[in-house]
Short mmCIF file of N, CA and C in Angstrom, two decimals:
data_model
loop_
_atom_site.label_atom_id
_atom_site.label_comp_id
_atom_site.label_asym_id
_atom_site.label_seq_id
_atom_site.Cartn_x
_atom_site.Cartn_y
_atom_site.Cartn_z
N MET A 1 24.06 0.84 17.60
CA MET A 1 22.91 -0.21 16.62
C MET A 1 22.86 0.47 15.04
N LYS A 2 22.58 -0.32 14.24
CA LYS A 2 22.68 -0.01 12.83
C LYS A 2 21.09 0.65 12.45
N GLU A 3 21.19 1.85 11.88
CA GLU A 3 20.16 2.52 11.65
C GLU A 3 19.41 1.84 10.27
N ILE A 4 18.46 0.40 10.90
CA ILE A 4 18.23 -0.05 9.75
C ILE A 4 16.80 0.34 9.09
N LEU A 5 16.00 0.93 10.25
CA LEU A 5 14.75 1.71 9.90
C LEU A 5 15.24 2.83 9.02
N ARG A 6 15.95 3.50 9.00
CA ARG A 6 16.63 4.92 8.19
C ARG A 6 16.89 4.28 6.69
N GLU A 7 17.14 3.19 6.64
CA GLU A 7 18.19 2.17 5.58
C GLU A 7 16.68 1.99 4.46
N ILE A 8 15.46 1.50 5.72
CA ILE A 8 14.32 1.03 5.15
C ILE A 8 13.09 1.98 4.34
N GLY A 9 13.70 3.18 4.87
CA GLY A 9 12.85 4.15 4.99
C GLY A 9 13.25 4.84 3.71
N MET A 10 14.69 4.99 3.71
CA MET A 10 15.25 5.76 2.63
C MET A 10 15.15 4.59 0.75
N ILE A 11 15.23 3.56 1.13
CA ILE A 11 14.22 2.49 0.12
C ILE A 11 13.30 2.60 -0.26
N ALA A 12 12.24 2.74 0.70
CA ALA A 12 11.00 2.89 0.67
C ALA A 12 10.68 4.52 0.01
N ARG A 13 11.06 5.60 0.47
CA ARG A 13 10.85 6.99 -0.09
C ARG A 13 11.59 6.76 -1.63
N ALA A 14 12.80 6.09 -1.91
CA ALA A 14 13.25 6.14 -3.62
C ALA A 14 12.24 5.69 -4.26
N LEU A 15 11.55 4.50 -4.05
CA LEU A 15 10.99 3.90 -4.89
C LEU A 15 9.36 4.28 -5.20
N ASP A 16 9.04 5.12 -3.82
CA ASP A 16 7.71 5.69 -3.96
C ASP A 16 8.00 6.67 -4.71
N SER A 17 9.07 7.71 -5.16
CA SER A 17 9.45 8.91 -6.08
C SER A 17 9.14 8.12 -7.27
N ILE A 18 10.33 7.12 -7.35
CA ILE A 18 10.04 6.91 -8.81
C ILE A 18 8.82 6.56 -9.32
N SER A 19 7.96 5.79 -8.49
CA SER A 19 6.96 5.42 -9.05
C SER A 19 5.66 6.55 -9.35
N ASN A 20 5.80 7.37 -8.21
CA ASN A 20 4.91 8.84 -8.25
C ASN A 20 5.19 8.99 -9.77
N ILE A 21 6.52 9.43 -10.56
CA ILE A 21 6.97 10.02 -11.52
C ILE A 21 6.50 9.42 -12.65
N GLU A 22 6.75 8.08 -12.66
CA GLU A 22 6.33 6.77 -13.66
C GLU A 22 4.77 7.26 -13.87
N PHE A 23 4.19 6.89 -12.97
CA PHE A 23 2.56 6.92 -12.89
C PHE A 23 2.13 8.41 -13.16
N ALA A 24 2.78 9.61 -13.23
CA ALA A 24 2.21 10.48 -13.45
C ALA A 24 1.30 10.99 -14.53
N GLU A 25 1.99 9.94 -15.36
CA GLU A 25 1.26 10.16 -16.99
C GLU A 25 -0.05 9.59 -16.93
N HIS A 26 -0.24 8.49 -15.88
CA HIS A 26 -1.74 7.98 -16.12
C HIS A 26 -2.55 8.98 -15.09
N ASP A 27 -2.18 9.61 -14.41
CA ASP A 27 -3.25 10.62 -13.52
C ASP A 27 -3.00 9.70 -11.97
N LEU A 28 -1.93 9.24 -11.95
CA LEU A 28 -1.78 8.50 -10.69
C LEU A 28 -0.27 9.50 -9.92
N THR A 29 -1.05 9.92 -8.75
CA THR A 29 -0.10 10.87 -8.07
C THR A 29 0.01 10.34 -6.45
N LYS A 30 0.97 10.77 -5.82
CA LYS A 30 1.29 10.49 -4.45
C LYS A 30 0.74 9.32 -3.74
N GLY A 31 1.48 7.99 -4.51
CA GLY A 31 0.92 6.95 -3.57
C GLY A 31 -0.80 6.47 -3.81
N GLN A 32 -1.42 6.86 -4.85
CA GLN A 32 -2.77 6.37 -5.28
C GLN A 32 -2.69 5.07 -5.77
N TYR A 33 -1.13 4.81 -6.43
CA TYR A 33 -1.00 3.51 -6.89
C TYR A 33 -0.85 2.48 -5.86
N LEU A 34 -0.59 2.50 -4.71
CA LEU A 34 -0.87 1.66 -3.46
C LEU A 34 -2.43 1.15 -3.25
N TYR A 35 -2.99 2.34 -3.46
CA TYR A 35 -4.36 2.00 -3.15
C TYR A 35 -4.84 1.36 -4.29
N LEU A 36 -4.98 1.56 -5.44
CA LEU A 36 -5.23 0.78 -7.01
C LEU A 36 -5.31 -0.70 -6.55
N VAL A 37 -3.69 -0.85 -6.36
CA VAL A 37 -3.12 -2.12 -6.42
C VAL A 37 -4.14 -3.10 -5.72
N ARG A 38 -4.09 -2.73 -4.22
CA ARG A 38 -4.91 -3.21 -3.27
C ARG A 38 -6.26 -3.42 -3.01
N ILE A 39 -7.17 -2.80 -4.16
CA ILE A 39 -7.99 -2.16 -4.57
C ILE A 39 -8.46 -3.44 -5.80
N CYS A 40 -7.88 -3.78 -6.13
CA CYS A 40 -7.67 -4.62 -7.88
C CYS A 40 -7.22 -5.99 -7.10
N GLU A 41 -6.98 -5.92 -5.94
CA GLU A 41 -6.02 -7.57 -5.43
C GLU A 41 -7.42 -7.80 -4.41
N ASN A 42 -7.90 -6.73 -4.03
CA ASN A 42 -9.04 -7.56 -3.42
C ASN A 42 -10.50 -6.55 -3.19
N PRO A 43 -11.07 -6.88 -4.48
CA PRO A 43 -12.45 -6.21 -5.25
C PRO A 43 -13.59 -5.92 -4.14
N GLY A 44 -13.52 -4.96 -3.31
CA GLY A 44 -14.97 -5.14 -2.65
C GLY A 44 -14.80 -5.14 -1.00
N ILE A 45 -13.38 -4.52 -1.22
CA ILE A 45 -12.60 -4.04 0.28
C ILE A 45 -13.18 -2.66 0.82
N ILE A 46 -13.14 -2.92 2.14
CA ILE A 46 -13.65 -1.38 2.29
C ILE A 46 -13.01 -0.31 2.90
N GLN A 47 -13.24 0.46 2.88
CA GLN A 47 -12.07 1.80 3.19
C GLN A 47 -11.33 1.96 4.41
N GLU A 48 -11.83 1.18 5.84
CA GLU A 48 -11.31 0.82 6.81
C GLU A 48 -10.06 -0.19 6.46
N LYS A 49 -10.49 -1.36 5.83
CA LYS A 49 -9.49 -2.55 5.95
C LYS A 49 -8.30 -2.14 4.97
N LEU A 50 -8.74 -1.13 3.78
CA LEU A 50 -7.79 -0.75 2.68
C LEU A 50 -6.82 0.44 3.51
N ALA A 51 -7.31 1.08 4.60
CA ALA A 51 -6.65 2.18 5.33
C ALA A 51 -5.06 0.73 6.63
N GLU A 52 -6.06 0.10 6.87
CA GLU A 52 -5.01 -0.88 7.69
C GLU A 52 -4.04 -1.53 7.11
N MET A 53 -4.95 -1.90 6.18
CA MET A 53 -3.93 -2.37 5.03
C MET A 53 -2.45 -1.87 4.55
N ILE A 54 -2.76 -0.82 4.06
CA ILE A 54 -1.38 0.15 3.50
C ILE A 54 -0.85 0.94 5.08
N LYS A 55 -1.97 0.46 6.11
CA LYS A 55 -1.10 1.60 7.61
C LYS A 55 -1.08 3.49 7.38
N VAL A 56 -2.26 3.62 6.85
CA VAL A 56 -2.24 4.81 7.26
C VAL A 56 -3.60 5.52 7.74
N ASP A 57 -3.80 6.25 7.93
CA ASP A 57 -5.10 6.72 8.89
C ASP A 57 -6.24 6.81 7.86
N ARG A 58 -7.32 6.77 8.24
CA ARG A 58 -8.51 7.05 7.42
C ARG A 58 -8.45 8.06 6.66
N THR A 59 -8.46 9.31 7.21
CA THR A 59 -8.76 10.88 6.62
C THR A 59 -7.58 10.19 5.45
N THR A 60 -6.22 9.92 5.66
CA THR A 60 -5.18 10.08 4.52
C THR A 60 -5.80 9.09 3.44
N ALA A 61 -6.62 7.74 3.66
CA ALA A 61 -7.18 6.97 2.75
C ALA A 61 -8.50 7.88 1.93
N SER A 62 -9.00 8.24 2.69
CA SER A 62 -10.12 8.84 2.30
C SER A 62 -9.93 9.92 1.39
N ARG A 63 -8.93 10.47 1.39
CA ARG A 63 -8.46 11.27 0.49
C ARG A 63 -7.75 10.93 -0.84
N ALA A 64 -7.35 9.71 -0.85
CA ALA A 64 -6.85 9.05 -2.21
C ALA A 64 -7.70 8.28 -2.43
N ILE A 65 -8.47 7.63 -1.72
CA ILE A 65 -9.70 6.91 -2.36
C ILE A 65 -10.51 7.89 -2.98
N LYS A 66 -10.76 9.41 -2.53
CA LYS A 66 -11.51 10.49 -3.49
C LYS A 66 -10.89 10.70 -5.12
N LYS A 67 -9.53 10.97 -4.60
CA LYS A 67 -9.15 11.17 -6.03
C LYS A 67 -8.99 9.98 -6.88
N LEU A 68 -9.10 8.67 -6.38
CA LEU A 68 -8.90 7.93 -7.39
C LEU A 68 -10.25 8.03 -8.10
N GLU A 69 -11.42 7.56 -7.43
CA GLU A 69 -12.96 7.59 -7.89
C GLU A 69 -13.54 8.81 -8.72
N ILE A 70 -12.66 9.98 -8.36
CA ILE A 70 -12.58 11.09 -9.15
C ILE A 70 -11.94 10.87 -10.49
N ASN A 71 -11.05 10.58 -10.98
CA ASN A 71 -10.22 9.76 -11.84
C ASN A 71 -10.43 9.05 -12.60
N GLY A 72 -11.99 8.27 -12.05
CA GLY A 72 -12.15 7.22 -12.83
C GLY A 72 -11.57 5.87 -12.93
N PHE A 73 -10.20 5.81 -11.40
CA PHE A 73 -9.96 4.59 -11.23
C PHE A 73 -10.68 3.57 -10.55
N ILE A 74 -11.61 3.74 -10.03
CA ILE A 74 -12.59 3.17 -8.77
C ILE A 74 -13.72 3.50 -8.45
N GLU A 75 -14.64 2.72 -8.07
CA GLU A 75 -15.77 2.90 -7.44
C GLU A 75 -16.49 2.55 -6.40
N LYS A 76 -17.29 3.02 -5.70
CA LYS A 76 -17.63 2.69 -4.52
C LYS A 76 -19.21 2.14 -4.70
N LYS A 77 -19.31 1.37 -4.37
CA LYS A 77 -20.56 0.27 -4.24
C LYS A 77 -21.36 0.28 -2.87
N GLU A 78 -22.63 0.56 -3.00
CA GLU A 78 -23.15 0.28 -1.70
C GLU A 78 -23.56 -1.47 -1.05
N ASP A 79 -23.23 -1.86 0.00
CA ASP A 79 -22.92 -3.31 0.13
C ASP A 79 -24.63 -3.92 0.13
N ASN A 80 -25.03 -4.96 -0.30
CA ASN A 80 -26.07 -5.42 -0.25
C ASN A 80 -26.94 -5.38 1.13
N GLN A 81 -26.37 -5.62 2.11
CA GLN A 81 -26.59 -6.26 3.56
C GLN A 81 -27.13 -4.58 4.37
N ASN A 82 -25.92 -4.05 3.95
CA ASN A 82 -25.57 -2.60 5.07
C ASN A 82 -25.64 -1.72 4.01
N LYS A 83 -26.74 -0.64 3.62
CA LYS A 83 -26.22 0.16 2.88
C LYS A 83 -25.19 1.48 3.13
N LYS A 84 -24.84 1.68 4.27
CA LYS A 84 -23.69 2.19 5.01
C LYS A 84 -22.77 1.85 4.75
N ILE A 85 -22.17 0.60 4.35
CA ILE A 85 -21.03 0.44 4.23
C ILE A 85 -20.95 0.54 2.54
N LYS A 86 -19.41 0.93 2.08
CA LYS A 86 -19.25 1.41 1.03
C LYS A 86 -18.16 0.34 0.73
N LYS A 87 -18.53 -0.57 -0.67
CA LYS A 87 -17.43 -1.42 -0.91
C LYS A 87 -16.91 -0.52 -1.95
N LEU A 88 -15.05 -0.94 -2.58
CA LEU A 88 -14.31 -0.49 -3.47
C LEU A 88 -14.19 -1.36 -4.59
N PHE A 89 -14.63 -1.23 -5.50
CA PHE A 89 -13.73 -1.75 -6.97
C PHE A 89 -13.43 -1.05 -7.53
N PRO A 90 -12.08 -2.01 -8.71
CA PRO A 90 -11.63 -1.28 -9.77
C PRO A 90 -12.88 -1.13 -10.82
N THR A 91 -12.56 -0.05 -11.55
CA THR A 91 -13.55 0.57 -12.71
C THR A 91 -12.16 -0.11 -14.10
N GLU A 92 -13.04 -0.65 -15.24
CA GLU A 92 -12.32 -0.92 -15.97
C GLU A 92 -11.06 -0.31 -16.54
N LYS A 93 -10.60 1.10 -16.04
CA LYS A 93 -9.83 2.11 -16.27
C LYS A 93 -8.54 1.53 -15.42
N GLY A 94 -9.35 1.08 -13.97
CA GLY A 94 -8.31 0.18 -13.11
C GLY A 94 -7.57 -0.63 -13.34
N VAL A 95 -8.93 -1.52 -13.59
CA VAL A 95 -7.94 -2.53 -13.79
C VAL A 95 -7.27 -2.64 -15.31
N THR A 96 -7.21 -2.35 -16.57
CA THR A 96 -6.39 -1.97 -17.34
C THR A 96 -4.95 -1.14 -17.11
N LEU A 97 -5.05 -0.68 -16.03
CA LEU A 97 -3.63 0.01 -15.57
C LEU A 97 -2.95 -0.68 -14.67
N TYR A 98 -3.85 -1.73 -13.94
CA TYR A 98 -2.88 -2.99 -12.73
C TYR A 98 -2.21 -3.54 -13.47
N PRO A 99 -1.65 -4.02 -14.47
CA PRO A 99 -0.90 -4.97 -14.93
C PRO A 99 0.43 -4.15 -15.10
N TYR A 100 0.32 -2.83 -15.40
CA TYR A 100 1.72 -1.91 -15.88
C TYR A 100 1.83 -1.63 -14.52
N ILE A 101 1.10 -1.27 -13.32
CA ILE A 101 1.89 -1.09 -11.89
C ILE A 101 2.61 -2.59 -11.81
N LYS A 102 1.69 -3.61 -11.59
CA LYS A 102 2.06 -4.91 -11.49
C LYS A 102 3.61 -4.55 -11.55
N ARG A 103 3.95 -4.83 -13.26
CA ARG A 103 5.06 -4.72 -13.91
C ARG A 103 6.25 -4.09 -13.25
N GLU A 104 5.64 -2.61 -12.86
CA GLU A 104 6.85 -1.91 -12.07
C GLU A 104 7.22 -2.27 -10.63
N ASN A 105 6.47 -2.83 -9.76
CA ASN A 105 6.81 -3.12 -8.87
C ASN A 105 7.48 -4.54 -9.27
N ASP A 106 7.28 -5.60 -10.30
CA ASP A 106 8.21 -6.52 -10.06
C ASP A 106 9.47 -6.18 -10.35
N TYR A 107 9.84 -5.13 -11.09
CA TYR A 107 11.14 -4.51 -11.96
C TYR A 107 11.45 -3.68 -10.92
N SER A 108 10.93 -3.26 -9.86
CA SER A 108 11.37 -2.67 -8.70
C SER A 108 12.34 -3.66 -7.85
N ASN A 109 11.57 -4.43 -7.59
CA ASN A 109 12.08 -6.19 -6.62
C ASN A 109 13.14 -6.55 -6.91
N LYS A 110 13.20 -6.89 -8.77
CA LYS A 110 14.41 -7.18 -9.27
C LYS A 110 15.34 -6.52 -9.51
N VAL A 111 15.18 -5.08 -9.16
CA VAL A 111 16.23 -4.71 -9.19
C VAL A 111 16.92 -4.31 -7.76
N ALA A 112 16.06 -4.16 -7.08
CA ALA A 112 16.55 -3.93 -5.59
C ALA A 112 17.15 -5.58 -5.02
N LEU A 113 16.83 -6.44 -5.70
CA LEU A 113 17.14 -8.14 -5.19
C LEU A 113 18.58 -8.32 -6.23
N SER A 114 18.68 -7.44 -6.87
CA SER A 114 20.25 -7.99 -8.04
C SER A 114 21.00 -8.26 -7.18
N GLY A 115 21.86 -9.49 -7.40
CA GLY A 115 22.65 -9.79 -7.04
C GLY A 115 22.61 -10.89 -5.53
N PHE A 116 21.38 -11.05 -5.27
CA PHE A 116 20.70 -11.83 -4.00
C PHE A 116 20.34 -12.96 -4.51
N SER A 117 21.49 -14.30 -3.67
CA SER A 117 20.54 -15.50 -3.98
C SER A 117 19.17 -15.62 -3.60
N GLU A 118 18.21 -16.48 -4.13
CA GLU A 118 17.46 -17.04 -3.47
C GLU A 118 17.18 -17.42 -2.33
N SER A 119 17.99 -18.02 -1.38
CA SER A 119 17.85 -17.95 -0.03
C SER A 119 18.45 -16.96 0.74
N GLU A 120 19.07 -15.62 0.00
CA GLU A 120 19.27 -14.59 0.80
C GLU A 120 17.69 -13.83 0.54
N VAL A 121 17.17 -13.73 -0.84
CA VAL A 121 15.89 -13.03 -0.42
C VAL A 121 14.89 -13.43 0.11
N GLU A 122 14.85 -14.61 0.36
CA GLU A 122 14.06 -15.41 1.27
C GLU A 122 14.61 -14.79 2.79
N HIS A 123 15.48 -15.32 2.78
CA HIS A 123 15.94 -14.72 4.41
C HIS A 123 15.56 -13.02 4.87
N ILE A 124 16.22 -12.56 3.57
CA ILE A 124 15.29 -10.77 3.60
C ILE A 124 14.01 -10.66 3.86
N PHE A 125 13.08 -11.39 3.07
CA PHE A 125 11.60 -11.13 3.27
C PHE A 125 11.34 -12.22 4.69
N THR A 126 11.72 -12.77 5.08
CA THR A 126 11.28 -13.61 6.41
C THR A 126 11.54 -12.43 7.38
N MET A 127 12.95 -11.69 7.29
CA MET A 127 13.10 -10.93 8.64
C MET A 127 12.57 -9.34 8.41
N LEU A 128 12.06 -9.35 7.34
CA LEU A 128 11.15 -7.99 7.27
C LEU A 128 9.99 -8.17 7.60
N GLN A 129 9.53 -9.57 7.47
CA GLN A 129 8.24 -9.64 7.75
C GLN A 129 8.22 -9.60 9.71
N ARG A 130 8.90 -10.48 9.89
CA ARG A 130 9.52 -10.15 11.18
C ARG A 130 9.28 -8.37 11.84
N VAL A 131 9.92 -7.84 10.96
CA VAL A 131 9.66 -6.46 11.68
C VAL A 131 8.87 -5.93 11.47
N ARG A 132 8.32 -6.60 10.83
CA ARG A 132 6.72 -5.59 10.12
C ARG A 132 5.80 -5.79 11.70
N LYS A 133 6.00 -6.98 11.67
CA LYS A 133 4.78 -7.62 13.12
C LYS A 133 5.12 -7.03 14.14
N ASN A 134 6.45 -6.30 14.46
CA ASN A 134 7.28 -6.27 15.55
C ASN A 134 6.32 -4.46 15.47
N VAL A 135 6.35 -3.65 14.79
CA VAL A 135 6.26 -2.35 14.21
C VAL A 135 4.68 -2.32 14.34
N GLU A 136 3.65 -3.59 13.95
CA GLU A 136 2.55 -3.01 13.59
C GLU A 136 1.96 -3.51 15.22
N LYS A 137 2.57 -4.00 16.62
CA LYS A 137 2.01 -3.92 17.66
C LYS A 137 2.06 -2.65 18.17
N ASP A 138 3.13 -1.90 17.92
CA ASP A 138 2.92 -0.35 17.95
C ASP A 138 2.20 0.62 17.54
N TRP A 139 2.13 -0.15 16.30
CA TRP A 139 1.11 0.88 15.28
C TRP A 139 -0.09 1.07 16.06
N GLU A 140 -0.93 -0.20 16.43
CA GLU A 140 -1.72 -0.98 16.28
C GLU A 140 -2.06 0.24 18.02
N LEU A 141 -0.88 0.52 19.15
CA LEU A 141 -1.02 0.89 20.31
C LEU A 141 -1.45 1.96 20.21
N VAL A 142 -0.24 2.76 19.40
CA VAL A 142 -0.55 4.36 18.81
C VAL A 142 -2.03 4.38 18.69
N LYS A 143 -2.39 3.68 17.34
CA LYS A 143 -3.61 4.11 16.38
C LYS A 143 -4.65 4.17 17.60
N LYS A 144 -4.80 3.44 18.74
CA LYS A 144 -5.56 3.23 19.84
C LYS A 144 -5.41 4.51 20.76
N GLY A 145 -4.78 5.44 20.40
CA GLY A 145 -4.47 6.11 21.51
C GLY A 145 -3.43 6.26 22.96
N SER A 146 -3.00 5.18 22.84
CA SER A 146 -1.92 4.80 23.77
C SER A 146 -0.47 5.22 22.94
N LYS A 147 0.57 5.68 24.33
CA LYS A 147 1.76 6.11 24.21
C LYS A 147 2.37 5.14 24.11
N ARG A 148 3.88 5.17 23.48
CA ARG A 148 4.68 4.32 23.58
C ARG A 148 5.73 4.25 24.57
N ASP A 149 6.29 3.75 25.54
CA ASP A 149 7.00 4.08 26.73
C ASP A 149 8.56 3.76 26.16
N TYR A 150 9.13 4.77 25.81
CA TYR A 150 10.42 4.73 25.49
C TYR A 150 11.75 5.63 26.00
#
């Protein structure tokens, strides 16, 4: 069997490493840009939904969110109906940085997909969505405490 997941992992780690190096000058470290982008795109999102969206555990998300808050990229605001719920919003500093992060992402996509036709790009996208959906089933299962049978 082809080592497809190994290839996907190498691509993801290389791009993450590049981003971490390039965003360090903006006080973003260790994948925090992922959280900031999702918060900018979904202002008012709650931490649990954000963790689910990025596919990390709540503790990892909590740590990244705390650092983003300390560095002034995001702020937590109480929900009007339920004071226990804290919604996440980008600050002006976060909103200002968002286009820069987006440009880096667009550039990385362009580089990664150079030489591919539009139909090939669409095909890759569709196939990777299917892979993600397959993996999400196991992710949900394991996250809820079950074991996979392999």
